[in-house]
């Protein structure tokens, strides 16, 4: 793969070279080649290739399902490569499946704890923005998920963007059935809290999930910022500060 540096940018194919545009990397060119697709689909020599392709595709689909479950929380968060980063990590999780055959390995049987601490916004990590201590607790029997944050001084414990006057904490939990491509999600957020030098009151975010559910459960915690102008609150979509992270994971039974 090579980058197009000429003034005139090409698209299409010419002389065995494919010219195209990538949203992340701009105008690129690469040599056309590779093995015929039909041969890859049928030739026994490419059995491993088919298995790897099947599993990689499954990881991508699982990543899309997880992103869809937390779509509301991702509207103001997430970097341009987040989907690819999540798919790659889920592919690593899938490869830890010690039960299924090659080509049939799946995320649910893998080590989902590899996802713990995943930041949906790589440019605004939760650990770089929110420094107050918190505890995330999951009770699968009762279906209760709680995130507790003791009282803290916002200006001491939060890195915030210029112009921000308020912030809110957001939390969500999702029970995800990867086999059925289904999920159940519950979410909560605080009111807008003042970014000031006075201590903020303790925060308790309690989510009610399905009692006794055995699907993998994912819990996210995030922070978003707002600006108060003439009595109107405006959300700040600042990619360097808005954060959302997977803070707790309970593998399925």
Coordinates of N, CA and C in Angstrom, one line a residue:
X1 N 0.8 -1.2 0.0 CA 0.0 0.0 0.0 C 0.9 1.2 0.0
X2 N 0.6 2.2 -0.9 CA 1.3 3.4 -1.0 C 0.4 4.6 -1.0
X3 N 0.9 5.7 -0.5 CA 0.1 7.0 -0.5 C 0.3 7.7 -1.8
X4 N -0.8 8.3 -2.3 CA -0.8 9.1 -3.5 C -0.4 10.6 -3.1
X5 N 0.8 11.0 -3.7 CA 1.3 12.3 -3.3 C 1.1 13.3 -4.5
X6 N 0.7 12.9 -5.6 CA 0.5 13.8 -6.8 C -0.6 14.8 -6.6
X7 N -0.6 15.9 -7.3 CA -1.7 16.9 -7.3 C -3.0 16.2 -7.7
X8 N -3.0 15.4 -8.8 CA -4.2 14.8 -9.3 C -4.3 13.4 -8.6
X9 N -5.5 13.2 -8.0 CA -5.7 12.0 -7.3 C -6.5 11.0 -8.2
X10 N -6.1 9.7 -8.2 CA -6.8 8.7 -9.0 C -7.7 7.9 -8.2
X11 N -8.8 7.3 -8.9 CA -9.7 6.3 -8.3 C -9.9 5.3 -9.4
X12 N -9.9 4.0 -9.0 CA -10.2 2.9 -9.9 C -8.9 2.1 -10.1
X13 N -8.8 1.4 -11.3 CA -7.7 0.6 -11.6 C -7.0 1.0 -12.9
X14 N -5.7 0.8 -12.9 CA -4.9 1.1 -14.1 C -3.6 0.4 -14.0
X15 N -3.3 -0.4 -15.0 CA -2.0 -1.1 -15.1 C -1.7 -2.0 -13.9
X16 N -2.8 -2.6 -13.4 CA -2.7 -3.6 -12.3 C -2.6 -2.9 -10.9
X17 N -2.8 -1.6 -10.9 CA -2.7 -0.8 -9.6 C -4.1 -0.3 -9.3
X18 N -4.6 -0.5 -8.1 CA -5.9 0.0 -7.6 C -5.7 1.3 -6.9
X19 N -6.4 2.3 -7.3 CA -6.4 3.6 -6.6 C -7.7 3.8 -5.8
X20 N -7.6 4.2 -4.6 CA -8.8 4.4 -3.8 C -8.5 5.4 -2.7
X21 N -9.6 5.8 -2.0 CA -9.5 6.8 -0.9 C -9.9 6.2 0.4
X22 N -9.1 6.3 1.5 CA -9.4 5.8 2.8 C -9.8 7.0 3.7
X23 N -10.9 6.8 4.5 CA -11.3 7.9 5.3 C -10.3 8.3 6.3
X24 N -9.4 7.4 6.8 CA -8.4 7.7 7.8 C -7.1 8.1 7.2
X25 N -6.7 7.5 6.0 CA -5.4 7.7 5.5 C -5.3 8.5 4.2
X26 N -6.4 8.9 3.7 CA -6.4 9.7 2.4 C -6.3 8.8 1.2
X27 N -5.7 9.4 0.1 CA -5.7 8.7 -1.2 C -4.5 7.7 -1.2
X28 N -4.8 6.4 -1.5 CA -3.8 5.3 -1.5 C -3.8 4.6 -2.8
X29 N -2.8 3.8 -3.0 CA -2.7 2.9 -4.1 C -2.0 1.6 -3.7
X30 N -2.5 0.5 -4.4 CA -1.9 -0.8 -4.1 C -2.0 -1.7 -5.3
X31 N -1.1 -2.6 -5.4 CA -1.0 -3.5 -6.5 C -2.1 -4.6 -6.4
X32 N -2.8 -4.7 -7.6 CA -3.9 -5.7 -7.6 C -3.2 -7.1 -7.6
X33 N -3.8 -8.0 -6.9 CA -3.2 -9.4 -6.9 C -3.9 -10.2 -5.9
X34 N -3.3 -11.3 -5.4 CA -3.9 -12.2 -4.5 C -4.4 -13.5 -5.2
X35 N -4.9 -14.4 -4.4 CA -5.4 -15.6 -4.8 C -6.9 -15.5 -5.2
X36 N -7.3 -16.2 -6.2 CA -8.7 -16.1 -6.7 C -9.7 -16.5 -5.5
X37 N -10.7 -15.7 -5.3 CA -11.6 -15.9 -4.2 C -12.3 -17.3 -4.2
X38 N -12.6 -17.8 -5.4 CA -13.3 -19.1 -5.5 C -12.3 -20.2 -5.0
X39 N -11.0 -20.1 -5.3 CA -10.1 -21.1 -4.8 C -10.0 -21.0 -3.3
X40 N -10.0 -19.8 -2.7 CA -9.9 -19.7 -1.3 C -11.1 -20.4 -0.6
X41 N -12.3 -20.3 -1.3 CA -13.5 -20.9 -0.7 C -13.6 -22.4 -0.8
X42 N -12.8 -23.0 -1.7 CA -12.9 -24.5 -2.0 C -11.7 -25.3 -1.8
X43 N -10.5 -24.7 -2.0 CA -9.3 -25.4 -2.0 C -8.9 -25.8 -0.6
X44 N -8.7 -27.2 -0.3 CA -8.3 -27.6 1.0 C -7.0 -27.0 1.6
X45 N -6.2 -26.5 0.7 CA -5.0 -25.8 1.1 C -5.2 -24.5 1.8
X46 N -6.4 -24.0 1.6 CA -6.8 -22.7 2.3 C -7.8 -22.9 3.4
X47 N -7.8 -24.1 4.0 CA -8.7 -24.4 5.1 C -8.5 -23.5 6.3
X48 N -7.2 -23.3 6.6 CA -6.8 -22.4 7.7 C -7.3 -20.9 7.4
X49 N -7.1 -20.5 6.2 CA -7.5 -19.2 5.8 C -9.0 -19.0 6.0
X50 N -9.8 -20.0 5.6 CA -11.3 -19.9 5.8 C -11.6 -19.9 7.2
X51 N -10.9 -20.7 8.0 CA -11.2 -20.7 9.5 C -10.9 -19.3 10.1
X52 N -9.8 -18.8 9.7 CA -9.4 -17.5 10.3 C -10.4 -16.4 9.8
X53 N -10.8 -16.5 8.6 CA -11.7 -15.5 8.1 C -13.1 -15.6 8.8
X54 N -13.5 -16.8 9.0 CA -14.8 -17.0 9.7 C -14.7 -16.4 11.1
X55 N -13.7 -16.6 11.8 CA -13.5 -16.2 13.2 C -13.4 -14.6 13.2
X56 N -12.6 -14.1 12.3 CA -12.4 -12.7 12.3 C -13.7 -12.0 12.0
X57 N -14.5 -12.5 11.1 CA -15.8 -12.0 10.8 C -16.8 -12.0 12.0
X58 N -16.7 -13.1 12.7 CA -17.5 -13.3 13.9 C -17.1 -12.2 15.0
X59 N -15.8 -12.0 15.1 CA -15.4 -11.0 16.1 C -15.9 -9.6 15.7
X60 N -15.9 -9.3 14.4 CA -16.4 -8.0 13.9 C -17.8 -7.9 14.2
X61 N -18.6 -8.9 13.9 CA -20.1 -8.9 14.2 C -20.3 -8.7 15.7
X62 N -19.6 -9.4 16.5 CA -19.7 -9.3 18.0 C -19.4 -7.8 18.4
X63 N -18.4 -7.3 17.8 CA -18.0 -5.9 18.1 C -19.1 -4.9 17.8
X64 N -19.7 -5.1 16.6 CA -20.9 -4.3 16.2 C -22.0 -4.4 17.2
X65 N -22.3 -5.6 17.6 CA -23.4 -5.8 18.6 C -23.1 -5.1 19.9
X66 N -21.9 -5.1 20.4 CA -21.5 -4.5 21.6 C -21.6 -2.9 21.4
X67 N -21.2 -2.4 20.3 CA -21.3 -1.0 20.0 C -22.7 -0.6 19.9
X68 N -23.5 -1.4 19.3 CA -25.0 -1.1 19.2 C -25.6 -1.0 20.6
X69 N -25.2 -1.9 21.5 CA -25.8 -2.0 22.8 C -25.5 -0.6 23.6
X70 N -24.3 -0.1 23.4 CA -23.9 1.2 24.0 C -24.0 2.4 23.1
X71 N -24.8 2.3 22.1 CA -24.9 3.4 21.1 C -25.2 4.7 21.7
X72 N -26.2 4.8 22.6 CA -26.6 6.0 23.2 C -25.4 6.7 24.0
X73 N -24.6 5.9 24.6 CA -23.4 6.4 25.4 C -22.3 6.8 24.5
X74 N -22.3 6.3 23.2 CA -21.2 6.5 22.3 C -21.5 7.7 21.4
X75 N -22.6 8.3 21.5 CA -23.0 9.4 20.6 C -22.0 10.6 20.8
X76 N -21.5 10.9 22.0 CA -20.6 12.0 22.3 C -19.2 11.5 22.5
X77 N -19.0 10.2 22.3 CA -17.7 9.6 22.6 C -17.3 8.6 21.5
X78 N -16.0 8.3 21.4 CA -15.6 7.3 20.4 C -14.7 8.0 19.4
X79 N -13.5 7.3 19.1 CA -12.6 7.8 18.1 C -12.9 7.1 16.8
X80 N -12.2 7.6 15.7 CA -12.5 7.1 14.4 C -12.1 5.7 14.2
X81 N -11.2 5.2 15.0 CA -10.7 3.8 14.8 C -11.3 2.9 15.9
X82 N -12.3 3.3 16.6 CA -12.8 2.6 17.8 C -13.3 1.2 17.3
X83 N -14.1 1.1 16.2 CA -14.6 -0.1 15.8 C -13.6 -1.1 15.4
X84 N -12.5 -0.7 14.8 CA -11.4 -1.6 14.4 C -10.7 -2.1 15.7
X85 N -10.4 -1.1 16.6 CA -9.7 -1.5 17.9 C -10.5 -2.6 18.6
X86 N -11.8 -2.4 18.7 CA -12.7 -3.3 19.4 C -12.7 -4.6 18.8
X87 N -12.9 -4.7 17.4 CA -12.9 -5.9 16.7 C -11.6 -6.7 16.9
X88 N -10.5 -6.0 16.8 CA -9.2 -6.7 17.0 C -9.1 -7.3 18.4
X89 N -9.5 -6.6 19.4 CA -9.5 -7.1 20.8 C -10.4 -8.3 21.0
X90 N -11.6 -8.2 20.4 CA -12.5 -9.3 20.4 C -12.0 -10.5 19.7
X91 N -11.2 -10.3 18.6 CA -10.6 -11.4 17.9 C -9.6 -12.1 18.8
X92 N -8.9 -11.3 19.6 CA -7.9 -11.9 20.6 C -8.7 -12.7 21.7
X93 N -9.8 -12.1 22.1 CA -10.7 -12.9 23.1 C -11.1 -14.2 22.5
X94 N -11.6 -14.2 21.3 CA -12.1 -15.4 20.6 C -11.0 -16.5 20.5
X95 N -9.8 -16.1 20.3 CA -8.7 -17.0 20.2 C -8.3 -17.7 21.5
X96 N -8.9 -17.2 22.7 CA -8.7 -17.8 24.0 C -9.7 -18.9 24.2
X97 N -10.7 -19.1 23.3 CA -11.7 -20.1 23.5 C -11.0 -21.5 23.5
X98 N -11.1 -22.2 24.6 CA -10.4 -23.5 24.8 C -11.4 -24.7 24.5
X99 N -12.7 -24.4 24.1 CA -13.7 -25.4 24.0 C -14.0 -25.7 22.5
X100 N -14.2 -24.7 21.7 CA -14.6 -24.9 20.3 C -13.5 -25.3 19.4
X101 N -13.9 -25.8 18.2 CA -12.9 -26.2 17.2 C -12.5 -24.9 16.5
X102 N -11.3 -25.0 15.8 CA -10.8 -23.9 15.0 C -11.9 -23.6 13.9
X103 N -12.1 -22.3 13.7 CA -13.1 -21.8 12.8 C -14.4 -21.6 13.4
X104 N -14.6 -22.3 14.6 CA -15.9 -22.2 15.3 C -15.8 -21.5 16.7
X105 N -14.5 -21.1 17.0 CA -14.3 -20.4 18.3 C -15.1 -19.1 18.4
X106 N -15.6 -18.8 19.6 CA -16.4 -17.6 19.7 C -16.1 -16.8 21.0
X107 N -16.5 -15.6 21.0 CA -16.2 -14.7 22.0 C -16.7 -15.1 23.4
X108 N -17.9 -15.6 23.4 CA -18.6 -16.0 24.7 C -17.8 -17.0 25.5
X109 N -17.0 -17.9 24.7 CA -16.2 -18.9 25.4 C -14.8 -18.5 25.7
X110 N -14.5 -17.3 25.3 CA -13.1 -16.8 25.5 C -13.0 -16.0 26.8
X111 N -11.8 -15.4 27.0 CA -11.5 -14.7 28.2 C -11.9 -13.2 28.0
X112 N -13.2 -13.0 28.3 CA -13.8 -11.6 28.1 C -13.1 -10.6 29.0
X113 N -12.4 -11.0 30.0 CA -11.7 -10.0 30.9 C -10.6 -9.3 30.2
X114 N -10.2 -9.7 29.0 CA -9.3 -9.0 28.2 C -9.8 -7.6 27.8
X115 N -11.2 -7.5 27.8 CA -11.8 -6.3 27.4 C -11.9 -5.2 28.5
X116 N -11.6 -5.7 29.8 CA -11.7 -4.8 30.9 C -10.7 -3.6 30.7
X117 N -11.2 -2.4 30.9 CA -10.4 -1.2 30.7 C -10.4 -0.6 29.3
X118 N -11.1 -1.3 28.4 CA -11.2 -0.8 27.0 C -11.8 0.6 27.0
X119 N -11.1 1.5 26.3 CA -11.6 2.9 26.2 C -12.2 3.1 24.8
X120 N -13.5 3.4 24.7 CA -14.1 3.7 23.5 C -13.6 4.9 22.8
X121 N -13.0 5.8 23.5 CA -12.3 7.0 22.9 C -10.9 6.9 23.3
X122 N -10.0 6.5 22.3 CA -8.6 6.4 22.6 C -7.9 7.7 22.8
X123 N -8.6 8.8 22.4 CA -8.0 10.1 22.5 C -8.5 10.8 23.8
X124 N -9.4 10.2 24.5 CA -9.9 10.7 25.8 C -10.2 9.5 26.7
X125 N -9.1 8.9 27.3 CA -9.2 7.8 28.2 C -9.8 8.2 29.5
X126 N -10.6 7.3 30.1 CA -11.3 7.7 31.4 C -10.2 7.9 32.4
X127 N -9.1 7.1 32.4 CA -8.1 7.3 33.4 C -7.3 8.5 33.3
X128 N -7.4 9.2 32.1 CA -6.7 10.5 31.9 C -7.6 11.7 32.1
X129 N -8.9 11.4 32.4 CA -9.9 12.5 32.6 C -10.5 12.5 33.9
X130 N -10.8 11.3 34.4 CA -11.6 11.2 35.7 C -10.7 10.5 36.7
X131 N -10.3 11.2 37.8 CA -9.3 10.7 38.7 C -9.9 10.3 40.1
X132 N -11.2 10.6 40.3 CA -11.9 10.2 41.5 C -12.0 8.7 41.7
X133 N -11.9 8.2 42.9 CA -12.1 6.7 43.1 C -13.5 6.4 42.9
X134 N -13.7 5.2 42.4 CA -15.1 4.6 42.3 C -15.1 3.1 42.4
X135 N -16.2 2.5 42.6 CA -16.3 1.1 42.7 C -17.5 0.6 41.9
X136 N -17.3 -0.4 41.1 CA -18.3 -1.0 40.3 C -18.6 -2.4 40.8
X137 N -19.9 -2.6 41.2 CA -20.2 -3.9 41.8 C -21.4 -4.6 41.0
X138 N -21.2 -5.9 40.7 CA -22.3 -6.6 40.0 C -22.7 -7.8 40.8
X139 N -24.1 -7.9 40.9 CA -24.7 -9.0 41.6 C -25.6 -9.7 40.6
X140 N -25.1 -10.9 40.1 CA -25.8 -11.6 39.0 C -27.1 -12.2 39.6
X141 N -27.1 -12.6 40.8 CA -28.3 -13.2 41.4 C -29.5 -12.3 41.4
X142 N -29.3 -11.0 41.9 CA -30.3 -10.0 42.0 C -30.5 -9.2 40.7
X143 N -29.4 -9.3 39.9 CA -29.4 -8.4 38.7 C -29.1 -7.0 38.9
X144 N -28.5 -6.7 40.1 CA -28.2 -5.3 40.4 C -26.7 -4.9 40.0
X145 N -26.6 -3.8 39.4 CA -25.3 -3.3 39.0 C -25.2 -1.9 39.7
X146 N -24.1 -1.6 40.5 CA -24.0 -0.3 41.1 C -22.6 0.2 40.9
X147 N -22.6 1.6 40.7 CA -21.3 2.3 40.6 C -21.4 3.4 41.6
X148 N -20.5 3.3 42.6 CA -20.4 4.3 43.7 C -19.2 5.2 43.6
X149 N -19.4 6.5 43.7 CA -18.3 7.4 43.6 C -18.4 8.3 44.9
X150 N -17.4 8.2 45.8 CA -17.4 9.0 47.0 C -17.3 10.5 46.7
X151 N -17.7 11.3 47.6 CA -17.6 12.8 47.4 C -16.1 13.2 47.0
X152 N -16.1 14.1 46.1 CA -14.8 14.5 45.5 C -14.8 16.0 45.1
X153 N -13.7 16.6 45.0 CA -13.6 18.0 44.5 C -13.4 18.0 43.0
X154 N -14.4 18.4 42.2 CA -14.3 18.3 40.7 C -13.0 18.9 40.1
X155 N -12.7 20.1 40.5 CA -11.5 20.7 39.9 C -10.2 20.0 40.2
X156 N -10.2 19.2 41.3 CA -9.0 18.5 41.7 C -9.0 17.1 41.0
X157 N -10.1 16.5 40.7 CA -10.2 15.1 40.3 C -10.7 15.0 38.8
X158 N -10.8 16.1 38.1 CA -11.3 16.0 36.7 C -10.4 16.9 35.8
X159 N -9.9 16.3 34.7 CA -9.3 17.1 33.6 C -10.4 17.5 32.7
X160 N -10.6 18.7 32.5 CA -11.8 19.2 31.7 C -11.4 20.2 30.6
X161 N -12.2 20.3 29.5 CA -11.8 21.1 28.4 C -12.1 22.6 28.7
X162 N -11.4 23.5 28.0 CA -11.7 24.9 28.2 C -13.1 25.2 27.9
X163 N -13.7 26.1 28.7 CA -15.1 26.4 28.4 C -16.1 25.6 29.2
X164 N -15.7 24.4 29.7 CA -16.7 23.6 30.4 C -17.0 24.2 31.8
X165 N -18.3 24.2 32.1 CA -18.7 24.6 33.4 C -19.4 23.5 34.2
X166 N -19.8 22.5 33.5 CA -20.5 21.4 34.2 C -20.0 20.0 33.6
X167 N -20.3 19.0 34.3 CA -20.0 17.6 33.8 C -21.1 16.7 34.3
X168 N -21.2 15.5 33.7 CA -22.1 14.5 34.1 C -21.4 13.1 34.0
X169 N -21.7 12.2 34.9 CA -21.2 10.9 34.8 C -22.3 10.0 34.2
X170 N -21.9 9.1 33.3 CA -22.9 8.2 32.6 C -22.5 6.8 32.9
X171 N -23.4 5.9 33.0 CA -23.2 4.5 33.3 C -24.2 3.7 32.5
X172 N -23.8 2.5 32.1 CA -24.7 1.6 31.4 C -24.2 0.2 31.6
X173 N -25.2 -0.7 31.6 CA -24.8 -2.2 31.7 C -25.6 -2.9 30.6
X174 N -24.9 -3.9 30.0 CA -25.6 -4.6 28.9 C -25.3 -6.1 29.1
X175 N -26.4 -6.8 29.0 CA -26.4 -8.3 29.0 C -26.4 -8.6 27.5
X176 N -25.4 -9.3 27.0 CA -25.2 -9.5 25.6 C -25.2 -11.0 25.2
X177 N -26.2 -11.4 24.4 CA -26.3 -12.8 23.9 C -25.7 -12.8 22.5
X178 N -24.4 -13.2 22.4 CA -23.7 -13.1 21.1 C -24.2 -14.2 20.2
X179 N -24.7 -15.3 20.7 CA -25.2 -16.4 19.8 C -26.5 -15.9 19.1
X180 N -27.3 -15.2 19.8 CA -28.6 -14.8 19.3 C -28.6 -13.3 18.7
X181 N -27.4 -12.7 18.8 CA -27.3 -11.3 18.3 C -28.3 -10.4 19.0
X182 N -28.4 -10.5 20.3 CA -29.4 -9.8 21.1 C -28.8 -9.2 22.4
X183 N -29.4 -8.2 22.9 CA -28.9 -7.6 24.1 C -30.0 -6.9 24.9
X184 N -29.7 -6.7 26.2 CA -30.6 -6.0 27.1 C -29.7 -4.9 27.8
X185 N -30.0 -3.6 27.6 CA -29.2 -2.6 28.2 C -30.0 -1.7 29.1
X186 N -29.4 -1.2 30.1 CA -30.0 -0.2 31.0 C -28.9 0.9 31.2
X187 N -29.4 2.1 31.3 CA -28.4 3.2 31.5 C -28.9 4.3 32.4
X188 N -28.0 5.0 33.0 CA -28.3 6.1 33.9 C -27.2 7.2 33.8
X189 N -27.6 8.4 34.1 CA -26.6 9.5 34.1 C -27.0 10.4 35.2
X190 N -26.0 11.1 35.8 CA -26.2 12.1 36.8 C -26.8 13.4 36.1
X191 N -27.3 14.3 36.9 CA -27.6 15.6 36.4 C -26.3 16.3 36.1
X192 N -26.4 17.5 35.5 CA -25.2 18.2 35.2 C -24.7 18.8 36.6
X193 N -23.4 18.4 36.9 CA -22.8 18.8 38.1 C -21.8 19.9 37.9
X194 N -21.6 20.8 38.8 CA -20.8 22.0 38.7 C -19.3 21.6 38.7
X195 N -18.5 22.1 37.8 CA -17.1 22.0 37.8 C -16.5 23.1 38.7
X196 N -16.4 22.8 40.0 CA -16.0 23.8 40.9 C -15.1 23.3 42.0
X197 N -14.7 24.1 42.9 CA -13.8 23.8 43.9 C -14.5 23.2 45.2
X198 N -15.8 23.2 45.2 CA -16.5 22.7 46.3 C -16.8 21.2 46.1
X199 N -16.8 20.4 47.1 CA -17.0 18.9 46.9 C -18.3 18.6 46.3
X200 N -18.3 17.7 45.3 CA -19.5 17.2 44.8 C -20.1 16.1 45.7
X201 N -21.4 15.9 45.8 CA -22.0 14.9 46.6 C -21.6 13.5 46.1
X202 N -21.6 12.5 47.0 CA -21.4 11.1 46.5 C -22.4 10.8 45.4
X203 N -21.9 10.0 44.5 CA -22.7 9.5 43.3 C -23.0 8.0 43.5
X204 N -24.3 7.7 43.3 CA -24.6 6.3 43.3 C -25.5 6.0 42.1
X205 N -25.0 5.2 41.2 CA -25.7 4.9 39.9 C -26.1 3.4 40.0
X206 N -27.4 3.1 40.2 CA -27.8 1.7 40.4 C -28.7 1.3 39.2
X207 N -28.2 0.2 38.5 CA -28.9 -0.3 37.3 C -29.5 -1.6 37.6
X208 N -30.8 -1.8 37.2 CA -31.5 -3.1 37.4 C -31.5 -3.9 36.2
X209 N -30.8 -5.1 36.2 CA -30.7 -6.0 35.1 C -31.6 -7.2 35.4
X210 N -31.4 -8.3 34.6 CA -32.3 -9.5 34.7 C -31.7 -10.4 35.8
X211 N -32.5 -10.6 36.9 CA -32.0 -11.5 37.9 C -31.6 -12.9 37.4
X212 N -30.5 -13.4 37.8 CA -30.0 -14.7 37.4 C -29.6 -14.9 35.9
X213 N -29.5 -13.8 35.2 CA -29.1 -13.9 33.8 C -27.7 -14.5 33.6
X214 N -27.5 -15.3 32.6 CA -26.2 -16.0 32.5 C -25.5 -15.5 31.2
X215 N -26.0 -14.5 30.5 CA -25.2 -14.0 29.4 C -24.1 -13.1 29.9
X216 N -23.0 -12.9 29.1 CA -22.0 -12.0 29.5 C -22.5 -10.6 29.8
X217 N -22.0 -9.9 30.8 CA -22.5 -8.6 31.2 C -21.4 -7.6 31.2
X218 N -21.6 -6.5 30.5 CA -20.6 -5.5 30.4 C -21.1 -4.2 31.0
X219 N -20.2 -3.5 31.8 CA -20.5 -2.3 32.5 C -19.6 -1.2 32.0
X220 N -20.2 0.0 31.6 CA -19.3 1.1 31.2 C -19.6 2.3 32.1
X221 N -18.6 3.1 32.3 CA -18.6 4.3 33.0 C -18.0 5.4 32.2
X222 N -18.6 6.6 32.1 CA -18.1 7.7 31.3 C -18.3 9.0 31.9
X223 N -17.7 10.0 31.3 CA -17.9 11.4 31.7 C -18.1 12.3 30.4
X224 N -19.0 13.2 30.5 CA -19.2 14.2 29.4 C -19.3 15.6 30.0
X225 N -19.0 16.6 29.2 CA -18.9 17.9 29.6 C -19.9 18.8 29.0
X226 N -20.3 19.9 29.7 CA -21.3 20.9 29.2 C -20.9 22.3 29.6
X227 N -21.5 23.2 28.9 CA -21.2 24.6 29.2 C -22.6 25.3 29.4
X228 N -22.7 26.1 30.5 CA -23.9 26.8 30.8 C -23.7 28.3 30.2
X229 N -24.6 28.6 29.3 CA -24.6 29.9 28.7 C -26.0 30.5 28.7
X230 N -26.2 31.6 29.5 CA -27.4 32.3 29.6 C -28.6 31.4 29.9
X231 N -28.3 30.5 30.9 CA -29.3 29.6 31.4 C -29.6 28.4 30.5
X232 N -28.8 28.2 29.4 CA -29.0 27.1 28.6 C -27.8 26.2 28.6
X233 N -28.0 24.9 28.8 CA -26.8 24.0 28.9 C -26.5 23.4 27.5
X234 N -25.2 23.5 27.1 CA -24.8 23.0 25.8 C -23.8 21.9 26.0
X235 N -24.0 20.7 25.4 CA -23.1 19.6 25.5 C -21.8 19.9 24.7
X236 N -20.6 19.7 25.3 CA -19.4 19.9 24.5 C -18.9 18.5 24.0
X237 N -18.9 18.4 22.7 CA -18.4 17.2 22.0 C -16.9 17.3 21.8
X238 N -16.1 17.2 22.9 CA -14.7 17.4 22.9 C -14.0 16.0 22.9
X239 N -13.5 15.6 21.8 CA -12.9 14.3 21.6 C -11.7 14.0 22.6
X240 N -11.1 15.0 23.1 CA -9.9 14.8 23.9 C -10.3 14.6 25.4
X241 N -11.6 14.8 25.7 CA -12.0 14.7 27.1 C -13.2 13.8 27.4
X242 N -14.2 13.8 26.5 CA -15.3 12.9 26.7 C -14.8 11.4 26.7
X243 N -15.1 10.7 27.8 CA -14.6 9.3 27.9 C -15.6 8.3 28.3
X244 N -15.4 7.1 27.9 CA -16.3 6.0 28.2 C -15.4 4.7 28.2
X245 N -15.5 4.0 29.3 CA -14.6 2.8 29.5 C -15.4 1.6 30.0
X246 N -15.0 0.4 29.6 CA -15.5 -0.8 30.2 C -14.9 -1.0 31.6
X247 N -15.6 -0.8 32.6 CA -15.1 -0.9 34.0 C -15.4 -2.2 34.7
X248 N -16.3 -3.0 34.2 CA -16.6 -4.3 34.9 C -17.1 -5.2 33.8
X249 N -16.8 -6.5 33.9 CA -17.2 -7.5 33.0 C -17.5 -8.8 33.8
X250 N -18.6 -9.4 33.5 CA -19.0 -10.7 34.1 C -19.2 -11.7 33.0
X251 N -18.3 -12.6 32.8 CA -18.5 -13.6 31.8 C -19.8 -14.4 32.0
X252 N -20.3 -15.0 30.9 CA -21.5 -15.8 31.0 C -21.2 -17.1 31.7
X253 N -22.3 -17.7 32.1 CA -22.2 -19.0 32.7 C -22.0 -20.1 31.7

